[in-house]
Amino acid sequence: MKKNFAYSADFDEVTEKLFREAVYLGEGNNGVVYELPNRKAIKIFLKKKVCNDEGSILAKTNGSKYFPRLYKRGNLYVIRDLVDGKRLDKYIRQNGLSEKLIKNIYELLLEFKKLKFKKLDVRCKDVYVSDSEKLMIIDPKKAYSRNVDYPRHLMKGLYKVGVLDEFLTEIRKINLKKATLWELKFLRYCENENTHI
Ligand SMILES: Nc1ncnc2c1ncn2[C@@H]1O[C@H](COP(=O)(O)OP(=O)(O)O)[C@@H](O)[C@H]1O
Ligand SMILES: [Mg+2]
């Protein structure tokens, strides 16, 4: 249980009715998420600003196959598609990292660029993998505000699961220049952080 659970959302009548059938899915630092009927998910936020930021990102990513479709925005809640699958890191621990999955991750990162994100990075815990290895982002935090020009958190997560070398080997085949740059930047970052890899 997180430290703050003082949630109070400003539901309209329709949402109020749907919420009676809500099933708890999970909680993060910013909010709590429930499944609603018809395969939708409602996230209730603690702060209006965070709700507004996330709502605007989802509005901009609407139409992209990597992001849950946005249905409704309140002051303290957002209704979007339910996302199935497993968290990327957990999925890899159970199933390994296939060539197809690496290619899909690479394409996901290209999509960030297409969507004009400033943060070309994502945490493993925010990427969900379906049975057919399609990817979805559940929590597109700071996509347009934080400047990150290579997938640092993603690489850190893959390193923790023990598949970073495998990942980079495959990325080298797809785009050698990018792979070399990412590796260099990541090594530099690890040196600064005093993390030995
Ligand atoms: N669209 C969704 N479909 C299914 N589960 C979700 C969805 N969005 C969030 N969750 C679940 O709720 C948890 C918290 O959501 P998240 O958006 O990460 O909140 P926070 O911004 O507080 O980190 C996630 O870790 C996940 O388990
Ligand atoms: Mg989260």
Tab-separated table of C-alpha atoms and ligand atoms in Angstrom:
chain	number	residue	atom	x	y	z
A	1	MET	CA	0.000	0.000	0.000
A	2	LYS	CA	1.343	3.427	-0.944
A	3	LYS	CA	1.655	6.193	1.592
A	4	ASN	CA	-1.191	8.312	0.307
A	5	PHE	CA	-4.587	6.825	-0.425
A	6	ALA	CA	-6.727	9.932	-0.163
A	7	TYR	CA	-8.361	9.520	-3.567
A	8	SER	CA	-11.432	11.559	-4.406
A	9	ALA	CA	-12.406	11.749	-8.057
A	10	ASP	CA	-15.008	14.015	-9.599
A	11	PHE	CA	-16.961	11.331	-11.464
A	12	ASP	CA	-19.906	12.205	-13.662
A	13	GLU	CA	-22.997	9.982	-13.551
A	14	VAL	CA	-21.902	7.582	-16.295
A	15	THR	CA	-18.434	7.080	-14.809
A	16	GLU	CA	-19.907	6.704	-11.322
A	17	LYS	CA	-22.110	3.902	-12.630
A	18	LEU	CA	-19.233	2.158	-14.438
A	19	PHE	CA	-17.067	2.491	-11.361
A	20	ARG	CA	-19.489	0.355	-9.347
A	21	GLU	CA	-18.142	-2.601	-11.326
A	22	ALA	CA	-14.489	-1.582	-11.091
A	23	VAL	CA	-11.849	-4.198	-10.330
A	24	TYR	CA	-8.523	-3.138	-8.795
A	25	LEU	CA	-5.521	-3.508	-11.133
A	26	GLY	CA	-2.624	-1.741	-9.512
A	27	GLU	CA	-1.219	1.347	-7.885
A	28	GLY	CA	1.800	3.547	-8.592
A	29	ASN	CA	3.154	6.734	-7.034
A	30	ASN	CA	0.717	8.921	-8.925
A	31	GLY	CA	-2.499	7.010	-8.891
A	32	VAL	CA	-4.571	3.889	-8.580
A	33	VAL	CA	-5.896	1.945	-11.586
A	34	TYR	CA	-9.086	-0.135	-11.922
A	35	GLU	CA	-10.545	-2.192	-14.720
A	36	LEU	CA	-13.933	-0.963	-15.926
A	37	PRO	CA	-16.517	-2.889	-17.988
A	38	ASN	CA	-15.757	-3.162	-21.748
A	39	ARG	CA	-12.010	-3.627	-21.331
A	40	LYS	CA	-11.283	-0.121	-20.192
A	41	ALA	CA	-9.128	1.103	-17.337
A	42	ILE	CA	-9.597	4.119	-15.101
A	43	LYS	CA	-6.646	5.764	-13.407
A	44	ILE	CA	-7.477	7.991	-10.472
A	45	PHE	CA	-4.759	10.518	-9.670
A	46	LEU	CA	-3.731	12.223	-6.472
A	47	LYS	CA	-2.803	15.474	-8.212
A	48	LYS	CA	-4.632	17.415	-10.924
A	49	LYS	CA	-1.384	18.471	-12.559
A	50	VAL	CA	-0.167	14.898	-12.996
A	51	CYS	CA	-3.601	13.915	-14.343
A	52	ASN	CA	-3.538	16.776	-16.810
A	53	ASP	CA	0.038	15.974	-17.919
A	54	GLU	CA	-0.720	12.298	-18.482
A	55	GLY	CA	-4.054	13.079	-20.158
A	56	SER	CA	-2.329	15.435	-22.607
A	57	ILE	CA	0.320	12.862	-23.471
A	58	LEU	CA	-2.355	10.231	-24.127
A	59	ALA	CA	-4.279	12.735	-26.240
A	60	LYS	CA	-1.163	13.202	-28.397
A	61	THR	CA	-0.430	9.480	-28.652
A	62	ASN	CA	-4.044	8.604	-29.500
A	63	GLY	CA	-4.076	6.561	-32.682
A	64	SER	CA	-0.668	4.978	-32.034
A	65	LYS	CA	-0.844	1.193	-31.681
A	66	TYR	CA	1.616	1.324	-28.790
A	67	PHE	CA	-0.582	3.400	-26.485
A	68	PRO	CA	-3.945	2.722	-24.864
A	69	ARG	CA	-6.706	4.753	-26.481
A	70	LEU	CA	-7.981	7.644	-24.405
A	71	TYR	CA	-11.740	7.869	-23.774
A	72	LYS	CA	-12.314	10.442	-21.073
A	73	ARG	CA	-10.417	12.988	-19.030
A	74	GLY	CA	-11.635	14.348	-15.701
A	75	ASN	CA	-9.767	16.633	-13.324
A	76	LEU	CA	-8.511	13.672	-11.363
A	77	TYR	CA	-9.074	10.682	-13.607
A	78	VAL	CA	-8.408	9.331	-17.068
A	79	ILE	CA	-10.275	6.499	-18.806
A	80	ARG	CA	-8.226	4.546	-21.363
A	81	ASP	CA	-8.022	1.060	-22.854
A	82	LEU	CA	-7.139	-1.822	-20.636
A	83	VAL	CA	-3.679	-3.192	-21.449
A	84	ASP	CA	-3.114	-6.955	-21.277
A	85	GLY	CA	0.091	-8.861	-21.217
A	86	LYS	CA	3.090	-8.987	-18.941
A	87	ARG	CA	5.596	-6.383	-17.850
A	88	LEU	CA	8.600	-6.444	-20.194
A	89	ASP	CA	11.162	-7.440	-17.536
A	90	LYS	CA	8.933	-10.183	-16.128
A	91	TYR	CA	8.111	-11.413	-19.616
A	92	ILE	CA	11.810	-11.696	-20.489
A	93	ARG	CA	12.585	-13.568	-17.262
A	94	GLN	CA	9.931	-16.122	-18.178
A	95	ASN	CA	10.276	-16.314	-21.953
A	96	GLY	CA	13.684	-14.927	-22.847
A	97	LEU	CA	14.341	-12.165	-25.351
A	98	SER	CA	13.543	-13.214	-28.906
A	99	GLU	CA	14.775	-11.500	-32.072
A	100	LYS	CA	11.202	-10.508	-32.797
A	101	LEU	CA	10.820	-8.877	-29.404
A	102	ILE	CA	14.043	-6.885	-29.879
A	103	LYS	CA	12.801	-5.711	-33.273
A	104	ASN	CA	9.505	-4.674	-31.709
A	105	ILE	CA	11.325	-2.738	-28.982
A	106	TYR	CA	13.403	-0.994	-31.639
A	107	GLU	CA	10.261	-0.051	-33.535
A	108	LEU	CA	8.630	1.192	-30.349
A	109	LEU	CA	11.579	3.555	-29.868
A	110	LEU	CA	11.188	4.775	-33.457
A	111	GLU	CA	7.540	5.478	-32.690
A	112	PHE	CA	8.581	7.728	-29.764
A	113	LYS	CA	10.585	9.769	-32.243
A	114	LYS	CA	7.651	9.867	-34.673
A	115	LEU	CA	5.415	11.132	-31.877
A	116	LYS	CA	8.036	13.838	-31.245
A	117	PHE	CA	8.775	12.691	-27.704
A	118	LYS	CA	11.684	14.413	-26.014
A	119	LYS	CA	12.214	11.352	-23.853
A	120	LEU	CA	13.277	8.554	-26.209
A	121	ASP	CA	13.344	6.093	-23.352
A	122	VAL	CA	10.982	3.952	-21.288
A	123	ARG	CA	11.150	1.869	-18.127
A	124	CYS	CA	10.693	-1.883	-18.428
A	125	LYS	CA	7.847	-1.734	-15.934
A	126	ASP	CA	5.865	0.583	-18.204
A	127	VAL	CA	6.071	-1.699	-21.266
A	128	TYR	CA	3.628	-4.611	-21.549
A	129	VAL	CA	4.168	-7.582	-23.862
A	130	SER	CA	1.243	-9.541	-25.341
A	131	ASP	CA	1.242	-13.274	-26.212
A	132	SER	CA	2.250	-12.392	-29.768
A	133	GLU	CA	5.012	-10.070	-28.462
A	134	LYS	CA	3.248	-6.846	-29.368
A	135	LEU	CA	4.141	-3.937	-27.093
A	136	MET	CA	2.033	-1.375	-25.239
A	137	ILE	CA	3.032	1.483	-22.957
A	138	ILE	CA	0.919	1.880	-19.821
A	139	ASP	CA	2.472	4.953	-18.241
A	140	PRO	CA	3.981	7.507	-20.669
A	141	LYS	CA	5.487	9.771	-18.021
A	142	LYS	CA	7.340	12.991	-18.991
A	143	ALA	CA	7.421	12.032	-22.675
A	144	TYR	CA	7.338	15.652	-23.810
A	145	SER	CA	9.144	17.296	-20.918
A	146	ARG	CA	12.252	15.290	-20.049
A	147	ASN	CA	15.119	15.306	-22.544
A	148	VAL	CA	16.632	11.826	-22.939
A	149	ASP	CA	18.163	10.991	-26.317
A	150	TYR	CA	18.823	7.258	-25.914
A	151	PRO	CA	17.026	4.401	-24.096
A	152	ARG	CA	18.958	4.569	-20.837
A	153	HIS	CA	16.341	3.240	-18.430
A	154	LEU	CA	15.381	0.533	-20.847
A	155	MET	CA	19.006	-0.593	-21.159
A	156	LYS	CA	19.431	-0.480	-17.391
A	157	GLY	CA	16.363	-2.689	-17.015
A	158	LEU	CA	17.601	-5.125	-19.670
A	159	TYR	CA	20.986	-5.223	-17.949
A	160	LYS	CA	19.303	-6.145	-14.657
A	161	VAL	CA	17.480	-9.015	-16.359
A	162	GLY	CA	20.820	-10.107	-17.891
A	163	VAL	CA	19.961	-9.578	-21.569
A	164	LEU	CA	21.603	-6.253	-22.452
A	165	ASP	CA	24.376	-7.883	-24.515
A	166	GLU	CA	21.850	-9.956	-26.428
A	167	PHE	CA	19.790	-6.840	-27.030
A	168	LEU	CA	22.716	-4.778	-28.314
A	169	THR	CA	23.971	-7.580	-30.549
A	170	GLU	CA	20.621	-7.610	-32.327
A	171	ILE	CA	20.328	-3.807	-32.458
A	172	ARG	CA	23.780	-3.709	-34.081
A	173	LYS	CA	22.362	-5.800	-36.940
A	174	ILE	CA	19.438	-3.407	-37.360
A	175	ASN	CA	21.346	-0.137	-36.979
A	176	LEU	CA	25.039	-0.315	-36.156
A	177	LYS	CA	25.473	3.419	-35.708
A	178	LYS	CA	22.652	3.662	-33.204
A	179	ALA	CA	23.754	0.580	-31.278
A	180	THR	CA	27.301	1.934	-30.961
A	181	LEU	CA	26.057	5.305	-29.779
A	182	TRP	CA	23.642	3.823	-27.232
A	183	GLU	CA	26.331	1.542	-25.851
A	184	LEU	CA	28.827	4.384	-25.534
A	185	LYS	CA	26.340	6.671	-23.807
A	186	PHE	CA	25.223	3.910	-21.493
A	187	LEU	CA	28.781	3.026	-20.499
A	188	ARG	CA	29.509	6.682	-19.810
A	189	TYR	CA	26.343	6.930	-17.728
A	190	CYS	CA	27.311	3.840	-15.722
A	191	GLU	CA	30.788	5.262	-15.069
A	192	ASN	CA	29.276	8.470	-13.758
A	193	GLU	CA	26.849	6.535	-11.596
A	194	ASN	CA	29.686	4.296	-10.440
A	195	THR	CA	27.801	1.244	-11.621
A	196	HIS	CA	30.154	-1.402	-12.922
A	197	ILE	CA	28.850	-3.520	-15.724
B	1	LIG	N1	-4.155	0.608	-19.022
B	1	LIG	C1	-3.858	-0.284	-18.066
B	1	LIG	N2	-4.240	-1.575	-18.194
B	1	LIG	C2	-3.932	-2.475	-17.233
B	1	LIG	N3	-3.255	-2.194	-16.113
B	1	LIG	C3	-2.858	-0.931	-15.915
B	1	LIG	C4	-3.121	0.093	-16.889
B	1	LIG	N4	-2.588	1.236	-16.441
B	1	LIG	C5	-2.023	0.957	-15.252
B	1	LIG	N5	-2.165	-0.349	-14.916
B	1	LIG	C6	-1.694	-0.986	-13.648
B	1	LIG	O1	-1.708	-0.013	-12.598
B	1	LIG	C7	-0.392	0.234	-12.087
B	1	LIG	C8	-0.184	1.717	-11.806
B	1	LIG	O2	-0.370	2.464	-12.992
B	1	LIG	P1	0.652	3.582	-13.487
B	1	LIG	O3	0.014	4.238	-14.666
B	1	LIG	O4	1.998	2.997	-13.688
B	1	LIG	O5	0.664	4.574	-12.248
B	1	LIG	P2	1.776	5.622	-11.721
B	1	LIG	O6	1.754	6.797	-12.651
B	1	LIG	O7	1.292	5.996	-10.364
B	1	LIG	O8	3.084	4.911	-11.735
B	1	LIG	C9	0.554	-0.322	-13.141
B	1	LIG	O9	1.757	-0.733	-12.589
B	1	LIG	C10	-0.260	-1.486	-13.719
B	1	LIG	O10	-0.153	-2.616	-12.882
B	2	MG	MG	3.880	3.685	-13.082
